[in-house]
Each structure stands twice: as C-alpha cells, then as structure tokens.
C-alpha cells in the first residue's frame, strides 16, 4: 500500500479536465429506427501533470472517439474539454495553435500514421511548418531534430531515410518523436504498442516511461491490453458503451474491481502466470449491445449476472468503494480536493467482495 | 515471476495420447524478386489427440507458413521444399490434390484469423455451414440445413433456427468466429488448425471463443494446433508449445516446463518482456533489435544478433534442435547452462 | 501476386535491426537521383528520349523546314516514301499536291502540341486541384462538384465543341479551351476519389492534430500522392485530345488548312488510304509513338516517385514486375 502512495497523483494539479462530453454521430437507421449513435455519453475525466491515465474498454466503447475529441478532430455536442482552464473549442488562431501544442497524439498504426513519401526528418519536423514561431532558423530546427531523434533512440542520420526503411518499432519511435516536436504537456497514446511484436513492445514501453520521467509529460494511454495498461498507468478509467463506468488507481481497479464489467474484463484477460489466474473465470454471456440502441438504465445489465429490475429502470449513480461495503483505509491527509483518486463505479450493486470473480459467478 | 510447474501432469497426459499430426523436417521456400528465401527451415513437432499444441512466435517467424504448408494452403509464391507432415500416418505433403480435398474438412479443419473475409458475403451462413455435409456426405439441401442449425447451436449461437438464413455481415465479430469454428469442426476432424483465432477479438469475446475451442477439443478428442503470438494465451490454453524464431524452431516442449524454465534465450527474453505485475514505471526487460529479414538470416544461430549469450561458436555453427530434457528440445549452444542459471547474466563468460 | 510478394516478411525494402541499429552501408545508393534511376530503365529512357525529340521538333522543326510544307510541286505528286532518288524532302513521300509529307509532319508537330499540351495541362491543373479540394473537404463541396462534373460529362462534348466553335471563330485558343473544359471531369473524379480516401488516413489526422490548415495538408500530403496517378491519366488523355482535335479538324471547325496537325493529316489522308497509304500512316505512327512514350515514362514516374515502390526499380527482374503492376492498375 505504501508503494502505491509513493506514486500517488493527488498532489498534482489537474492538467486536462473533461466534463460531461457528449458526442453523437448520425448513421444510417438501425432496426429500431434510431440513426443517432451516442459514441460518448457524458464523459468525465481529468489527467494530472506527469500522470498516466489508462483508458480501457472493448472495441466500440468510444475510447477512440474520446481520443479524437481531445485532439479536436471531433467537436463534442455538449460538455467541455479544458487544459489549464482553457477550452480549445472557444479559441481561434494563435491561441488555438498554442493549445494544440500542449496536447499531442501517438497513433496506433506505425505504418499508416507516417506519410510514406516523406523522410523521417520531414515527418518529425512537419509540426514546425504550422508552428513557425517555435524554431525560427533552420539551424535551430536541425539541432532540435537531431535532439528528438536521439531522445527516441534513433540516429541523427536516420532523418534522411524514408519510413519503409524502418521496422515497426522504429516507426513508432518516429511517431513519438513527431508528437514530442511541439514540446507537449500531454500526449494521447492510442494503442501505441498493439501493432508491435512482443519483444519490440517492451522497448517502446520503456522508451515512453523514460520520456515521462525525463520530460514530466502526462499520458492518456488507450489500450485493450490489460497487462500493458497495468504496467504503465497510475489511474485507470474503464469505458463501456460510451460511458466511463469505473475509475480509480490502477491497483484498486485491477485488484479490487467494483463494477461487474471490470471484474469480468480482468478475469477474462489471459494470464501468463498460473498463480495469477482466477479460480473460475467469469465468461460474460452475450455480446456488446449495439451502441445505436443501448440498454435502458444500466448499460451493462444485459450481460450482468447481478442485474435486477432496478438496473433496467434507472441509470446507476457513482458509488465509492466504501458504499459498496468495503473497508477503505482512511488516508484523507494524502488526498487533496480536485482529483478523483477515489475508487468509483457506476453500478447499483457494486461488488462488495474484492475478489469478485469467484463469489460473483452465478 | 514465479511459475508453478505442471510438468508431471502434462508429461503424464502426453504419453497417453496418440499422435495425430507429426511434422518432420519441414522446409518452406518463398520466391521473391530478390531470389528464393527459406521461410521455414527444418520445423518439426507432434500434435496429440485431445491436446493443444501452440505455435508461438512474432510476426514473420514462419508459424503461419508452417500451418499453411500442413493445410496445403500456401500462397502461389511459396512451396514446400522438404520434410513430411503425417496426419494419422498419411503424408499430407505428398498427397494429390484430389486426396487432399477428401482430407480437407473431414480430417483437418481450419479456423482463420479474419472471420469476415473467410466467409462468403453473398451466401447465408446456413448454406456455407451445410456445404461440408453436401460435399462430403452428399446430404440433401434440407438435411444440410438441419445439420447447420445443429452446428450453430453447438458453437453457442443463440436462436440458430432464425439466424441460419442470415448473412455473415449480420453477425458480430465473435459470432462470425463461432461460425468459422463451426465450419471447421462440422465433420468432426481429427486435427483443427486455428490461426490466430482471437487476435481480432476483444478480451471478453476471446475468453468465450477459447472456452468453445476447449470444449470442442475435449468433446471430439481433436488435436488442436493453435497459432498465436500471445504468450498468455499459450500459457492458459496449450499443452505443448513450439517457439519459432526466424523460420526455425527455437524450443519446444510442454508449456509448463518451457515457460517455467526456458532453455533458449529467445524464449526467456520473450517471457521477460511481458509486463506481468511488474512495478509501475519499472523498466521491462526487452530483447534488443528486431527479428532478421528472411533474406538476411545470418549463418550460424539465427538469434545471434539479439542474443545476450552469443559467442564465436554461435556465429559459425547453427545449433541443432536437440533433446535437452525428456520431451523437450531446444536449439541453442548454451541450453544446458540456461537450465541451471536463473538470469542470463550468470551465464555471461 | 506482386502484392503478395510485398506483404511477405523480409522481402521488402530492408528494415533494420535494433533501435537505431545503424544505417546500412548502401543506404545512400538506395535513393539515387531520379535521373540516374531513369538511365537504369531502358524503356523509360527510350520514352524520355522520344518525347524530347518530339519537343525539339516542335520547337525548331518548322524553322528548318522553311516553306517546304506548303510548297507545291506537282512533278513530285503522290511519290511513295523511302525512295532516295526523290531527295531527302520526299523521304516520307508526298501528297497529291506534291507537298513533302516529312515537312508537313514536322510542321504539324508544333500545331498538335500547341493544341494538345495546353488543353491537357489546363484540364489537368483545374480538374485535379478542384477534385483534390472537393475530396478533402467532403460534404456539400464534394456533392456540388460531382454534379457539375456529371453535367459536363453527360453533355455530348463533340456537340458542345461544334456549337461553341461555330459561334466563336475556330481558333487554336478556342479549341484548347473547349477541349480542356470537356476533359476536366475526368481529372476531377479521379482526384476527388483519391483525395477523399487520403483525407481519412491517419497521417492526415496527425497533421490535423498539430493544427495544419487544410490547404497546407492538401499541399503536403494529398497532392504528392495524387500527382503520379494524374500524370498517368494525363498521358492517356494526351492521345484522346489529339484524336478529338483531329475529329474537329475533320469537321472543318478545328485546325484550318493550310495549317496541319497530326490528326488533320490522318483524316485528310484517309481518302487516299488505298492509293497513298503513307499520307495517314506516318502521322498516325507519330501519334501512337508519342503516346506510348509518354505512357511509358508516366508508368516509370509513378513507381519512381513512390518511395514504397521505388525499390522495385532496383531489382534485376524488374521489367516483369512493372508490367505486372501496370496490368493491376488497368484492372
């Protein structure tokens, strides 16, 4: 427990704040005649300085839409995104550019995210063509390029090569260097290692870790690989059908999940170590419902083994671990207001027994 | 990382189970613009009835190529250059196309990774499922449809009677994978080859599919060859594992023993680069570099460029796959020292 | 099949091992200048040389020929070609008025290029920029553009040309404008389709995330990718425009005699095909050879400007591959 407190994030002020973000897409009509897909339905989250927030969930849960919204690639229908209190959607011109500089992104596919017709150097220095004020002379730009290449473990001479001449892991390093080119304070990592082979994956994860310690940058780490998320994040938010259904410190969420979905997710992910495997695995029934017609009340109720009538009637409010009937070590002095480091879950019947899997099985 | 050894149990089971597929000395060549390269070199393993054999490796290591060679589904640019693959005593690699067609489906089923492209979009799934019965058993259309419904029920597709006429795109990814599995096991084959069957699926669906494969394997006493890059899946699902690297077999044996006490530095490196409950922020052990290209595979040991143990002998002489313990084989000059050392550093001269 | 080869591990352009594990010693030779790569390809070099000759002919030929193209000499009427006894002027034969076919061909080169090149260039520039813009922005810009293209395409272009050229005088400038206008939709559609696909690529998203303006993204990421396709299309269009010009000339509203263009020569010679085949065959050959050369150069350019394909040019058996690629494109 003390080890966890050493790395606690409560003493860091929030950098990025997301409040009640809703995003709807118009799609072709579904069976029930609905053509509005609510990809994000009231998302709240915050990221502290130097912190890594993990975002986990299955495909279709809205985590990519959230990342795109944070990068201003999508405009939310309502709600706000602020960085240091500044809302980018109200900014224009220079102010908007300086906001963009602070939040950057690394994409999943190291092959598709680099333009094959440009050299590595052109790719990494591309942001400076838009942010001209950053490095005024070409000598400055060259020096910075060499610095960035070295920072991500490439050689200065690699700048002249085109992306095809690099392996997947090296390409992802180029993508990371490009994200770093504007000296961002927050980097959104969208599945940064899922396209890489295992032996290369560890190299890139180590690089990301080193960069964070060197530069103090915050990460939002989006991934479906739970073992990776567990390794790199301070806090985790679990998404299901456009909502964040559980948040907390990584250890709380992984070791003592409150939400049945989180418990099922943890239990379903294969473990290398036989000792870490649950005695009995929760295998969820059914499939992810269509986001076009999400279930009423609690979204997870159609696959939940604890569902009762109230789950269909009423959307659950957030409940803390204490409300779930757990004993939580009191540590108020270490927690400051402003950041939700509490362990919260949106469920009518949060799991009272930490080791949910065995007890909760039908 | 601690590993409880399951050596006794798997060794005990192995002896009891008959070998269904025996691959020996398999070589596969690919013609490329730059000349012919060897994609698989001297691969060999045995798959036993009622057990799962995992072919484990990174992309391009030749695991899929090996399975495709066995299944007779190699791309036109690739061809088998040597070796044998005996399915219950008959060599699949020396069969005529006609003999092969008879074997396909009836004795050997295949599940592909991409369920959407593996199904024909213009036919209802029921027709595609029933095809096997019409071709191999000469069943009537009505009878084939009935069998298709039964199959769909067997692989856990809800309301099979009403969904038998649905088209592939009307199913979710997990359901499509179930349909593919149903097609593969329709005629109760002796051997099921599953090529990354859950890579495109979410974790919760992956668990469902793995459950299904396991129960089908036990029901039909099939031998399953599972091709995957996921160590955790291998640890949970497989009895035996074949670790492949750059077209060669690095190590093979019962999963419990191999993972608890790897005898090849590549296996050891892979296991250490998995983030398992490692301290948040701590550095992961990683294998430096990336796998060699097929056209640039070095003489001597294929792993020499990335191996912390590499010596002069590794550059000159390619280690042969030899028995290092009962039921275990490894291709490394230093596999004996690996058995006793707990870290790679201890072996450093 | 070439796709399969490319997808196979380790057969592509060498990725290196290790983080920053060194440039290969021959890294430089992998990226030689375009000119040196051109010299390595026999077919493309031949195409380039022929095109250069055609251009030089158009530029200086008429000067060298003087009035030879219009000088009539009934003594030498309807002479067959390849007869040294007639002198070099009549090496390619003569027409019924005794004018040198060679001289007329040379003079026609200038007229032909003066019409076809500007017409293709104008249509290409306007059509592809418009298409790239429409495809990048999608939405109403795309819809309006495509409907406009449909209207132009659905109107019989020859009829349009006839109407316009009757109303205005059939000058070379008017022919160029009308040919350009009717061919714009071809480029518009192609450029729009590619641009619409490109704007959804991740590297374009990446450019958006650091705030690059649409025009900057179009310039940096869309146009370089679309250009080779458009150039290939333009070489095909070059032939079409030459033939269209000859149709107009045949109807008497194109190039006006005594000026001559290749197309006009072909159509004028057609009635003598039985008796004096050389009158239409030589200008016809000129059209075909020029078009093939342009096409060959464009096919090479397409591969040479694509870094993902360029390595094919460095292979010994590359001829087969390029042919294969072409076959794939035309599918």
GROMACS .gro file of C-alpha atoms in nm, chain C residues 30-327:
model
  298
  741UNK     CA    1   1.906   0.306  -5.226
  742UNK     CA    2   1.799   0.659  -5.302
  743UNK     CA    3   1.982   0.774  -5.612
  744UNK     CA    4   1.877   1.072  -5.817
  745UNK     CA    5   1.576   1.040  -6.041
  746UNK     CA    6   1.791   1.092  -6.349
  747UNK     CA    7   2.022   0.804  -6.266
  748UNK     CA    8   1.727   0.581  -6.194
  749UNK     CA    9   1.582   0.678  -6.530
  750UNK     CA   10   1.902   0.578  -6.708
  751UNK     CA   11   1.879   0.235  -6.548
  752UNK     CA   12   1.540   0.173  -6.706
  753UNK     CA   13   1.573   0.110  -7.081
  754UNK     CA   14   1.208   0.154  -7.167
  755UNK     CA   15   1.153   0.471  -6.969
  756UNK     CA   16   1.474   0.623  -7.105
  757UNK     CA   17   1.365   0.543  -7.461
  758UNK     CA   18   1.033   0.711  -7.390
  759UNK     CA   19   1.205   1.014  -7.249
  760UNK     CA   20   1.436   1.044  -7.549
  761UNK     CA   21   1.149   1.018  -7.797
  762UNK     CA   22   0.946   1.279  -7.612
  763UNK     CA   23   1.247   1.508  -7.608
  764UNK     CA   24   1.287   1.464  -7.984
  765UNK     CA   25   0.920   1.544  -8.040
  766UNK     CA   26   0.953   1.858  -7.832
  767UNK     CA   27   1.267   1.968  -8.016
  768UNK     CA   28   1.095   1.904  -8.349
  769UNK     CA   29   0.801   2.116  -8.241
  770UNK     CA   30   1.032   2.392  -8.126
  771UNK     CA   31   1.283   2.412  -8.411
  772UNK     CA   32   1.147   2.186  -8.689
  773UNK     CA   33   0.924   2.439  -8.866
  774UNK     CA   34   1.215   2.683  -8.879
  775UNK     CA   35   1.439   2.427  -9.051
  776UNK     CA   36   1.168   2.326  -9.296
  777UNK     CA   37   1.105   2.680  -9.416
  778UNK     CA   38   0.823   2.683  -9.670
  779UNK     CA   39   0.876   2.319  -9.765
  780UNK     CA   40   0.549   2.219  -9.600
  781UNK     CA   41   0.337   2.444  -9.817
  782UNK     CA   42   0.543   2.437 -10.138
  783UNK     CA   43   0.355   2.250 -10.405
  784UNK     CA   44   0.538   2.060 -10.668
  785UNK     CA   45   0.308   1.868 -10.899
  786UNK     CA   46   0.606   1.690 -11.055
  787UNK     CA   47   0.654   1.516 -10.731
  788UNK     CA   48   0.290   1.443 -10.654
  789UNK     CA   49   0.199   1.116 -10.482
  790UNK     CA   50   0.554   0.990 -10.451
  791UNK     CA   51   0.599   0.677 -10.241
  792UNK     CA   52   0.828   0.702  -9.941
  793UNK     CA   53   1.177   0.555  -9.883
  794UNK     CA   54   1.298   0.637 -10.231
  795UNK     CA   55   1.636   0.814 -10.209
  796UNK     CA   56   1.607   0.916 -10.571
  797UNK     CA   57   1.344   1.176 -10.474
  798UNK     CA   58   1.576   1.356 -10.234
  799UNK     CA   59   1.550   1.385  -9.855
  800UNK     CA   60   1.244   1.614  -9.873
  801UNK     CA   61   1.038   1.332 -10.011
  802UNK     CA   62   1.187   1.057  -9.798
  803UNK     CA   63   0.844   1.002  -9.638
  804UNK     CA   64   0.666   1.055  -9.967
  805UNK     CA   65   0.448   1.337 -10.088
  806UNK     CA   66   0.078   1.415 -10.116
  807UNK     CA   67  -0.138   1.474 -10.421
  808UNK     CA   68  -0.022   1.833 -10.441
  809UNK     CA   69   0.340   1.726 -10.420
  810UNK     CA   70   0.399   1.861 -10.071
  811UNK     CA   71   0.659   1.681  -9.861
  812UNK     CA   72   0.496   1.454  -9.602
  813UNK     CA   73   0.805   1.486  -9.383
  814UNK     CA   74   0.784   1.863  -9.379
  815UNK     CA   75   0.411   1.862  -9.317
  816UNK     CA   76   0.460   1.613  -9.032
  817UNK     CA   77   0.724   1.836  -8.874
  818UNK     CA   78   0.512   2.147  -8.902
  819UNK     CA   79   0.209   1.957  -8.775
  820UNK     CA   80   0.407   1.857  -8.466
  821UNK     CA   81   0.410   2.212  -8.347
  822UNK     CA   82   0.036   2.265  -8.412
  823UNK     CA   83  -0.053   1.937  -8.248
  824UNK     CA   84   0.150   2.002  -7.936
  825UNK     CA   85   0.034   2.363  -7.928
  826UNK     CA   86  -0.324   2.237  -7.901
  827UNK     CA   87  -0.290   1.911  -7.707
  828UNK     CA   88  -0.035   2.013  -7.445
  829UNK     CA   89  -0.215   2.327  -7.325
  830UNK     CA   90  -0.552   2.153  -7.341
  831UNK     CA   91  -0.428   1.862  -7.131
  832UNK     CA   92  -0.239   2.090  -6.895
  833UNK     CA   93  -0.531   2.326  -6.836
  834UNK     CA   94  -0.776   2.041  -6.780
  835UNK     CA   95  -0.530   1.858  -6.556
  836UNK     CA   96  -0.447   2.153  -6.334
  837UNK     CA   97  -0.802   2.278  -6.294
  838UNK     CA   98  -0.961   1.933  -6.272
  839UNK     CA   99  -0.719   1.782  -6.025
  840UNK     CA  100  -0.697   2.082  -5.794
  841UNK     CA  101  -1.072   2.108  -5.793
  842UNK     CA  102  -1.107   1.734  -5.730
  843UNK     CA  103  -0.849   1.732  -5.452
  844UNK     CA  104  -1.023   2.022  -5.284
  845UNK     CA  105  -1.367   1.863  -5.318
  846UNK     CA  106  -1.247   1.525  -5.195
  847UNK     CA  107  -1.059   1.665  -4.900
  848UNK     CA  108  -1.349   1.870  -4.766
  849UNK     CA  109  -1.627   1.622  -4.849
  850UNK     CA  110  -1.982   1.739  -4.775
  851UNK     CA  111  -2.155   1.996  -4.996
  852UNK     CA  112  -1.835   2.092  -5.179
  853UNK     CA  113  -1.797   1.735  -5.295
  854UNK     CA  114  -2.164   1.697  -5.391
  855UNK     CA  115  -2.180   2.018  -5.593
  856UNK     CA  116  -1.852   1.939  -5.770
  857UNK     CA  117  -1.962   1.592  -5.865
  858UNK     CA  118  -2.295   1.712  -6.001
  859UNK     CA  119  -2.116   1.975  -6.211
  860UNK     CA  120  -1.887   1.701  -6.341
  861UNK     CA  121  -2.189   1.486  -6.424
  862UNK     CA  122  -2.347   1.769  -6.621
  863UNK     CA  123  -2.031   1.824  -6.827
  864UNK     CA  124  -1.986   1.451  -6.881
  865UNK     CA  125  -2.344   1.392  -6.985
  866UNK     CA  126  -2.335   1.666  -7.248
  867UNK     CA  127  -2.200   1.532  -7.578
  868UNK     CA  128  -1.862   1.700  -7.589
  869UNK     CA  129  -1.837   1.699  -7.967
  870UNK     CA  130  -2.174   1.872  -7.993
  871UNK     CA  131  -2.063   2.129  -7.740
  872UNK     CA  132  -1.746   2.185  -7.937
  873UNK     CA  133  -1.938   2.222  -8.262
  874UNK     CA  134  -2.174   2.480  -8.110
  875UNK     CA  135  -1.901   2.680  -7.943
  876UNK     CA  136  -1.666   2.674  -8.239
  877UNK     CA  137  -1.941   2.778  -8.480
  878UNK     CA  138  -2.044   3.067  -8.258
  879UNK     CA  139  -1.688   3.180  -8.194
  880UNK     CA  140  -1.419   3.150  -8.455
  881UNK     CA  141  -1.242   2.813  -8.471
  882UNK     CA  142  -0.910   2.946  -8.343
  883UNK     CA  143  -0.646   2.734  -8.173
  884UNK     CA  144  -0.715   2.907  -7.839
  885UNK     CA  145  -1.084   2.824  -7.860
  886UNK     CA  146  -1.009   2.462  -7.946
  887UNK     CA  147  -0.779   2.440  -7.647
  888UNK     CA  148  -1.043   2.588  -7.417
  889UNK     CA  149  -1.324   2.369  -7.535
  890UNK     CA  150  -1.113   2.052  -7.520
  891UNK     CA  151  -0.991   2.144  -7.172
  892UNK     CA  152  -1.341   2.217  -7.045
  893UNK     CA  153  -1.484   1.886  -7.162
  894UNK     CA  154  -1.196   1.685  -7.012
  895UNK     CA  155  -1.192   1.850  -6.668
  896UNK     CA  156  -1.438   1.599  -6.513
  897UNK     CA  157  -1.202   1.308  -6.584
  898UNK     CA  158  -0.935   1.457  -6.357
  899UNK     CA  159  -1.193   1.590  -6.115
  900UNK     CA  160  -1.337   1.248  -6.049
  901UNK     CA  161  -1.004   1.069  -6.016
  902UNK     CA  162  -0.852   1.333  -5.791
  903UNK     CA  163  -1.164   1.351  -5.577
  904UNK     CA  164  -1.172   0.975  -5.520
  905UNK     CA  165  -0.807   0.959  -5.417
  906UNK     CA  166  -0.824   1.270  -5.207
  907UNK     CA  167  -1.137   1.152  -5.025
  908UNK     CA  168  -0.960   0.831  -4.938
  909UNK     CA  169  -0.642   1.010  -4.833
  910UNK     CA  170  -0.815   1.259  -4.607
  911UNK     CA  171  -0.925   0.975  -4.381
  912UNK     CA  172  -0.569   0.838  -4.345
  913UNK     CA  173  -0.400   0.852  -4.010
  914UNK     CA  174  -0.110   1.065  -4.124
  915UNK     CA  175  -0.357   1.330  -4.237
  916UNK     CA  176  -0.523   1.309  -3.897
  917UNK     CA  177  -0.181   1.351  -3.744
  918UNK     CA  178  -0.127   1.670  -3.944
  919UNK     CA  179  -0.466   1.796  -3.830
  920UNK     CA  180  -0.376   1.739  -3.467
  921UNK     CA  181  -0.096   1.988  -3.482
  922UNK     CA  182  -0.323   2.242  -3.640
  923UNK     CA  183  -0.209   2.237  -4.003
  924UNK     CA  184  -0.452   2.423  -4.230
  925UNK     CA  185  -0.647   2.227  -4.492
  926UNK     CA  186  -0.457   2.389  -4.778
  927UNK     CA  187  -0.125   2.303  -4.617
  928UNK     CA  188  -0.234   1.942  -4.568
  929UNK     CA  189  -0.355   1.923  -4.926
  930UNK     CA  190  -0.022   2.059  -5.047
  931UNK     CA  191   0.191   1.838  -4.826
  932UNK     CA  192   0.003   1.511  -4.804
  933UNK     CA  193  -0.259   1.489  -5.076
  934UNK     CA  194  -0.112   1.639  -5.393
  935UNK     CA  195   0.217   1.441  -5.386
  936UNK     CA  196   0.021   1.117  -5.365
  937UNK     CA  197  -0.235   1.210  -5.628
  938UNK     CA  198   0.014   1.354  -5.879
  939UNK     CA  199   0.152   1.028  -6.026
  940UNK     CA  200  -0.199   0.894  -6.090
  941UNK     CA  201  -0.299   1.221  -6.251
  942UNK     CA  202   0.014   1.223  -6.467
  943UNK     CA  203  -0.057   0.872  -6.590
  944UNK     CA  204  -0.410   0.979  -6.667
  945UNK     CA  205  -0.282   1.287  -6.847
  946UNK     CA  206  -0.068   1.082  -7.086
  947UNK     CA  207  -0.373   0.877  -7.179
  948UNK     CA  208  -0.570   1.196  -7.217
  949UNK     CA  209  -0.299   1.335  -7.442
  950UNK     CA  210  -0.390   1.074  -7.704
  951UNK     CA  211  -0.759   1.138  -7.659
  952UNK     CA  212  -0.717   1.513  -7.702
  953UNK     CA  213  -0.508   1.466  -8.018
  954UNK     CA  214  -0.779   1.247  -8.167
  955UNK     CA  215  -1.055   1.484  -8.058
  956UNK     CA  216  -0.871   1.770  -8.219
  957UNK     CA  217  -0.844   1.570  -8.540
  958UNK     CA  218  -1.218   1.500  -8.533
  959UNK     CA  219  -1.286   1.870  -8.501
  960UNK     CA  220  -1.041   1.939  -8.779
  961UNK     CA  221  -1.210   1.675  -8.993
  962UNK     CA  222  -1.543   1.853  -8.939
  963UNK     CA  223  -1.378   2.170  -9.053
  964UNK     CA  224  -1.404   2.353  -8.724
  965UNK     CA  225  -1.065   2.258  -8.586
  966UNK     CA  226  -0.726   2.343  -8.728
  967UNK     CA  227  -0.780   2.523  -9.057
  968UNK     CA  228  -0.579   2.427  -9.366
  969UNK     CA  229  -0.318   2.508  -9.480
  970UNK     CA  230  -0.212   2.462  -9.118
  971UNK     CA  231  -0.177   2.097  -9.035
  972UNK     CA  232  -0.192   1.882  -8.727
  973UNK     CA  233  -0.123   1.510  -8.692
  974UNK     CA  234  -0.489   1.441  -8.652
  975UNK     CA  235  -0.577   1.653  -8.951
  976UNK     CA  236  -0.315   1.477  -9.160
  977UNK     CA  237  -0.457   1.139  -9.065
  978UNK     CA  238  -0.808   1.239  -9.157
  979UNK     CA  239  -0.702   1.411  -9.478
  980UNK     CA  240  -0.502   1.110  -9.582
  981UNK     CA  241  -0.783   0.871  -9.511
  982UNK     CA  242  -0.947   0.908  -9.852
  983UNK     CA  243  -0.616   0.812 -10.019
  984UNK     CA  244  -0.560   0.512  -9.795
  985UNK     CA  245  -0.592   0.274 -10.090
  986UNK     CA  246  -0.358   0.465 -10.318
  987UNK     CA  247  -0.119   0.657 -10.090
  988UNK     CA  248  -0.109   0.482  -9.751
  989UNK     CA  249   0.184   0.695  -9.632
  990UNK     CA  250  -0.033   1.006  -9.607
  991UNK     CA  251  -0.218   0.885  -9.298
  992UNK     CA  252   0.010   0.610  -9.169
  993UNK     CA  253   0.305   0.836  -9.080
  994UNK     CA  254   0.108   1.094  -8.883
  995UNK     CA  255  -0.078   0.804  -8.724
  996UNK     CA  256   0.251   0.646  -8.621
  997UNK     CA  257   0.362   0.979  -8.480
  998UNK     CA  258   0.055   0.988  -8.258
  999UNK     CA  259   0.098   0.629  -8.143
 1000UNK     CA  260   0.471   0.653  -8.073
 1001UNK     CA  261   0.435   0.979  -7.884
 1002UNK     CA  262   0.151   0.842  -7.677
 1003UNK     CA  263   0.332   0.518  -7.595
 1004UNK     CA  264   0.649   0.705  -7.498
 1005UNK     CA  265   0.453   0.935  -7.271
 1006UNK     CA  266   0.275   0.641  -7.119
 1007UNK     CA  267   0.595   0.451  -7.056
 1008UNK     CA  268   0.756   0.748  -6.893
 1009UNK     CA  269   0.447   0.801  -6.679
 1010UNK     CA  270   0.441   0.438  -6.566
 1011UNK     CA  271   0.802   0.464  -6.463
 1012UNK     CA  272   0.747   0.800  -6.297
 1013UNK     CA  273   0.462   0.656  -6.100
 1014UNK     CA  274   0.684   0.393  -5.945
 1015UNK     CA  275   0.989   0.615  -5.915
 1016UNK     CA  276   0.805   0.884  -5.721
 1017UNK     CA  277   0.652   0.637  -5.477
 1018UNK     CA  278   0.905   0.554  -5.207
 1019UNK     CA  279   0.712   0.240  -5.120
 1020UNK     CA  280   0.752   0.106  -5.474
 1021UNK     CA  281   1.084   0.256  -5.573
 1022UNK     CA  282   1.283  -0.049  -5.463
 1023UNK     CA  283   1.124  -0.246  -5.747
 1024UNK     CA  284   1.326  -0.040  -5.993
 1025UNK     CA  285   1.645  -0.159  -5.830
 1026UNK     CA  286   1.568  -0.526  -5.889
 1027UNK     CA  287   1.722  -0.726  -6.169
 1028UNK     CA  288   1.397  -0.880  -6.293
 1029UNK     CA  289   1.206  -0.559  -6.261
 1030UNK     CA  290   1.062  -0.548  -6.610
 1031UNK     CA  291   0.818  -0.823  -6.528
 1032UNK     CA  292   0.709  -0.653  -6.212
 1033UNK     CA  293   0.639  -0.323  -6.378
 1034UNK     CA  294   0.436  -0.493  -6.645
 1035UNK     CA  295   0.251  -0.676  -6.373
 1036UNK     CA  296   0.189  -0.355  -6.186
 1037UNK     CA  297   0.055  -0.195  -6.498
 1038UNK     CA  298  -0.177  -0.485  -6.552
   0.00000   0.00000   0.00000
